[in-house]
CSV table of C-alpha atoms in Angstrom, one decimal:
chain,number,residue,atom,x,y,z
X,281,MET,CA,-21.0,-6.9,54.4
X,282,GLU,CA,-24.1,-8.7,55.0
X,283,ILE,CA,-27.2,-6.8,53.7
X,284,ASP,CA,-30.6,-7.8,55.1
X,285,TYR,CA,-33.4,-8.3,52.9
X,286,LEU,CA,-37.3,-8.7,53.0
X,287,SER,CA,-37.3,-11.5,50.7
X,288,GLU,CA,-35.6,-13.8,48.4
X,289,LYS,CA,-37.4,-11.5,45.6
X,290,HIS,CA,-35.9,-8.4,47.0
X,291,ARG,CA,-32.4,-10.1,47.8
X,292,VAL,CA,-32.3,-10.9,44.1
X,293,ILE,CA,-32.9,-7.7,42.7
X,294,VAL,CA,-31.0,-5.3,44.8
X,295,GLU,CA,-27.9,-7.4,44.9
X,296,LYS,CA,-27.9,-7.4,40.7
X,297,TYR,CA,-28.5,-3.7,41.1
X,298,ILE,CA,-25.7,-3.6,43.7
X,299,ALA,CA,-23.6,-5.4,41.5
X,300,GLU,CA,-24.1,-3.5,38.3
X,301,VAL,CA,-23.8,-0.3,40.1
X,302,LYS,CA,-20.3,-1.7,41.3
X,303,LYS,CA,-18.9,-2.7,38.0
X,304,THR,CA,-20.2,0.9,36.5
X,305,MET,CA,-18.9,2.9,39.3
X,306,TYR,CA,-15.5,1.0,38.8
X,307,TYR,CA,-15.1,1.7,35.2
X,308,ALA,CA,-16.2,5.7,36.1
X,309,THR,CA,-13.5,5.8,38.4
X,310,ASP,CA,-10.7,3.8,36.4
X,311,CYS,CA,-9.0,6.7,35.6
X,312,GLU,CA,-9.5,8.7,38.0
X,313,GLY,CA,-6.5,7.9,40.1
X,314,ILE,CA,-5.7,5.3,43.0
X,315,GLY,CA,-8.3,4.6,45.6
X,316,LYS,CA,-11.1,6.0,43.7
X,317,TYR,CA,-12.8,3.0,43.6
X,318,GLY,CA,-12.4,2.1,47.3
X,319,ASP,CA,-13.6,5.6,48.0
X,320,PHE,CA,-16.8,5.0,46.1
X,321,ILE,CA,-17.1,1.2,48.1
X,322,ASP,CA,-16.8,3.1,51.6
X,323,LEU,CA,-19.8,5.4,50.7
X,324,ALA,CA,-21.7,2.6,49.6
X,325,ASP,CA,-21.1,0.3,52.7
X,326,THR,CA,-22.5,3.1,54.5
X,327,VAL,CA,-25.9,3.0,52.5
X,328,PHE,CA,-25.8,-0.9,53.4
X,329,SER,CA,-24.9,-0.1,57.0
X,330,TYR,CA,-27.9,2.5,57.2
X,331,SER,CA,-30.2,-0.2,55.5
X,332,ASN,CA,-29.3,-2.7,57.9
X,333,ASN,CA,-30.1,-0.2,61.0
X,334,PHE,CA,-33.4,0.4,59.1
X,335,PHE,CA,-34.4,-2.8,58.7
X,336,GLU,CA,-33.8,-3.2,62.5
X,337,SER,CA,-35.9,-0.3,63.4
X,338,MET,CA,-38.5,-1.8,61.4
X,339,ASN,CA,-38.5,-5.2,62.9
X,340,ASN,CA,-38.6,-3.5,66.1
X,341,GLY,CA,-41.9,-2.0,65.3
X,342,TYR,CA,-40.8,1.8,65.3
X,343,LYS,CA,-43.5,4.1,64.2
X,344,GLY,CA,-43.6,5.9,61.1
X,345,ILE,CA,-41.3,3.1,59.0
X,346,THR,CA,-43.1,1.2,56.5
X,347,THR,CA,-42.0,-1.8,54.3
X,348,SER,CA,-41.8,0.0,51.2
X,349,GLU,CA,-39.6,2.5,52.6
X,350,PHE,CA,-37.4,-0.4,53.2
X,351,LEU,CA,-37.7,-2.1,49.7
X,352,PHE,CA,-36.7,0.9,48.0
X,353,LEU,CA,-34.0,2.3,50.4
X,354,ILE,CA,-30.9,0.9,48.9
X,355,PRO,CA,-32.0,1.3,45.0
X,356,ASN,CA,-32.3,5.2,46.0
X,357,MET,CA,-29.8,6.0,48.4
X,358,LEU,CA,-27.1,4.1,46.4
X,359,PHE,CA,-28.3,6.0,43.6
X,360,TYR,CA,-27.8,9.4,44.7
X,361,THR,CA,-24.6,8.4,46.1
X,362,SER,CA,-23.5,7.3,42.9
X,363,ILE,CA,-24.6,10.4,41.0
X,364,GLY,CA,-23.1,12.6,43.9
X,365,PHE,CA,-19.7,10.4,43.3
X,366,VAL,CA,-19.7,11.0,39.7
X,367,MET,CA,-20.4,14.8,39.9
X,368,GLY,CA,-17.5,15.0,42.2
X,369,ILE,CA,-15.0,13.9,39.7
X,370,LYS,CA,-16.2,15.4,36.9
X,371,ASN,CA,-14.3,17.9,35.3
X,372,ASN,CA,-13.7,19.5,31.7
X,373,GLU,CA,-11.8,16.8,30.3
X,374,ASN,CA,-14.2,13.7,31.3
X,375,SER,CA,-17.1,15.5,31.2
X,376,GLU,CA,-18.9,13.7,28.4
X,377,GLU,CA,-17.5,10.2,30.2
X,378,MET,CA,-19.2,11.0,33.3
X,379,ASP,CA,-22.2,12.0,31.9
X,380,PHE,CA,-22.6,8.5,30.0
X,381,TYR,CA,-22.0,6.9,33.6
X,382,ILE,CA,-24.8,9.0,35.0
X,383,GLU,CA,-27.2,7.9,32.6
X,384,LYS,CA,-25.9,4.1,32.8
X,385,VAL,CA,-26.4,4.7,36.7
X,386,THR,CA,-29.8,6.3,36.5
X,387,THR,CA,-31.1,3.5,34.0
X,388,LEU,CA,-29.8,0.8,36.4
X,389,ALA,CA,-31.6,2.5,39.4
X,390,GLU,CA,-34.9,3.0,37.5
X,391,SER,CA,-35.0,-0.7,36.6
X,392,ALA,CA,-34.2,-2.0,39.7
X,393,ILE,CA,-37.1,0.5,41.1
X,394,GLY,CA,-39.7,-0.6,38.7
X,395,ASP,CA,-38.9,-4.5,39.5
X,396,LEU,CA,-39.0,-3.7,43.2
X,397,ALA,CA,-42.7,-2.1,42.4
X,398,ASP,CA,-43.8,-5.2,41.3
X,399,VAL,CA,-42.7,-6.9,44.0
X,400,LEU,CA,-44.6,-4.6,46.4
X,401,ILE,CA,-47.6,-4.8,44.2
X,402,ASP,CA,-47.4,-8.5,44.6
X,403,CYS,CA,-47.0,-8.4,48.7
X,404,GLU,CA,-49.5,-6.0,49.0
X,405,GLU,CA,-52.3,-7.9,46.6
X,406,GLY,CA,-51.1,-10.9,48.3
X,407,SER,CA,-51.9,-9.5,52.0
X,408,ARG,CA,-55.1,-8.2,50.8
X,409,ILE,CA,-56.1,-11.7,49.7
X,410,LEU,CA,-55.3,-13.1,52.6
X,411,GLU,CA,-56.9,-10.7,54.8
X,412,ASN,CA,-60.1,-11.2,52.8
X,413,GLU,CA,-59.9,-15.1,53.3
X,414,GLU,CA,-59.6,-14.2,56.9
X,415,ASN,CA,-62.6,-12.1,57.0
X,416,LYS,CA,-64.4,-14.6,55.1
X,417,GLU,CA,-63.5,-17.6,57.6
X,418,LEU,CA,-64.7,-15.0,60.6
X,419,SER,CA,-67.9,-14.3,59.2
X,420,LYS,CA,-68.8,-18.2,58.5
X,421,ASN,CA,-68.3,-18.8,62.2
């Protein structure tokens, strides 16, 4: 599925995160029966579809939708989807292993969200600089 992004930096961070989560979930579902990984991928595709719809709404000027919400949407939703999925397959026999995967997904999400926060700060700072420059030009005229 093609996913919409705000920028190249956003794409690189989110695609790396998606790949790592998919890899982690592949191993988490490895011994859980045929089709479990495919079930997770179906859920992940729902997250990506929602993200694209959100992006379209944002570009259509819907009020109340912010760039920062979109920036963090996939990492947050995929995190909760992954945790919920792991909890659904967790049982007494695989509890320790599933706890490991929960921790792994949590660490991946924290890293991606931290990287995206840096992108947001850079974007906001760039916007402020441009705004200040425009205001200086207007005041000169």
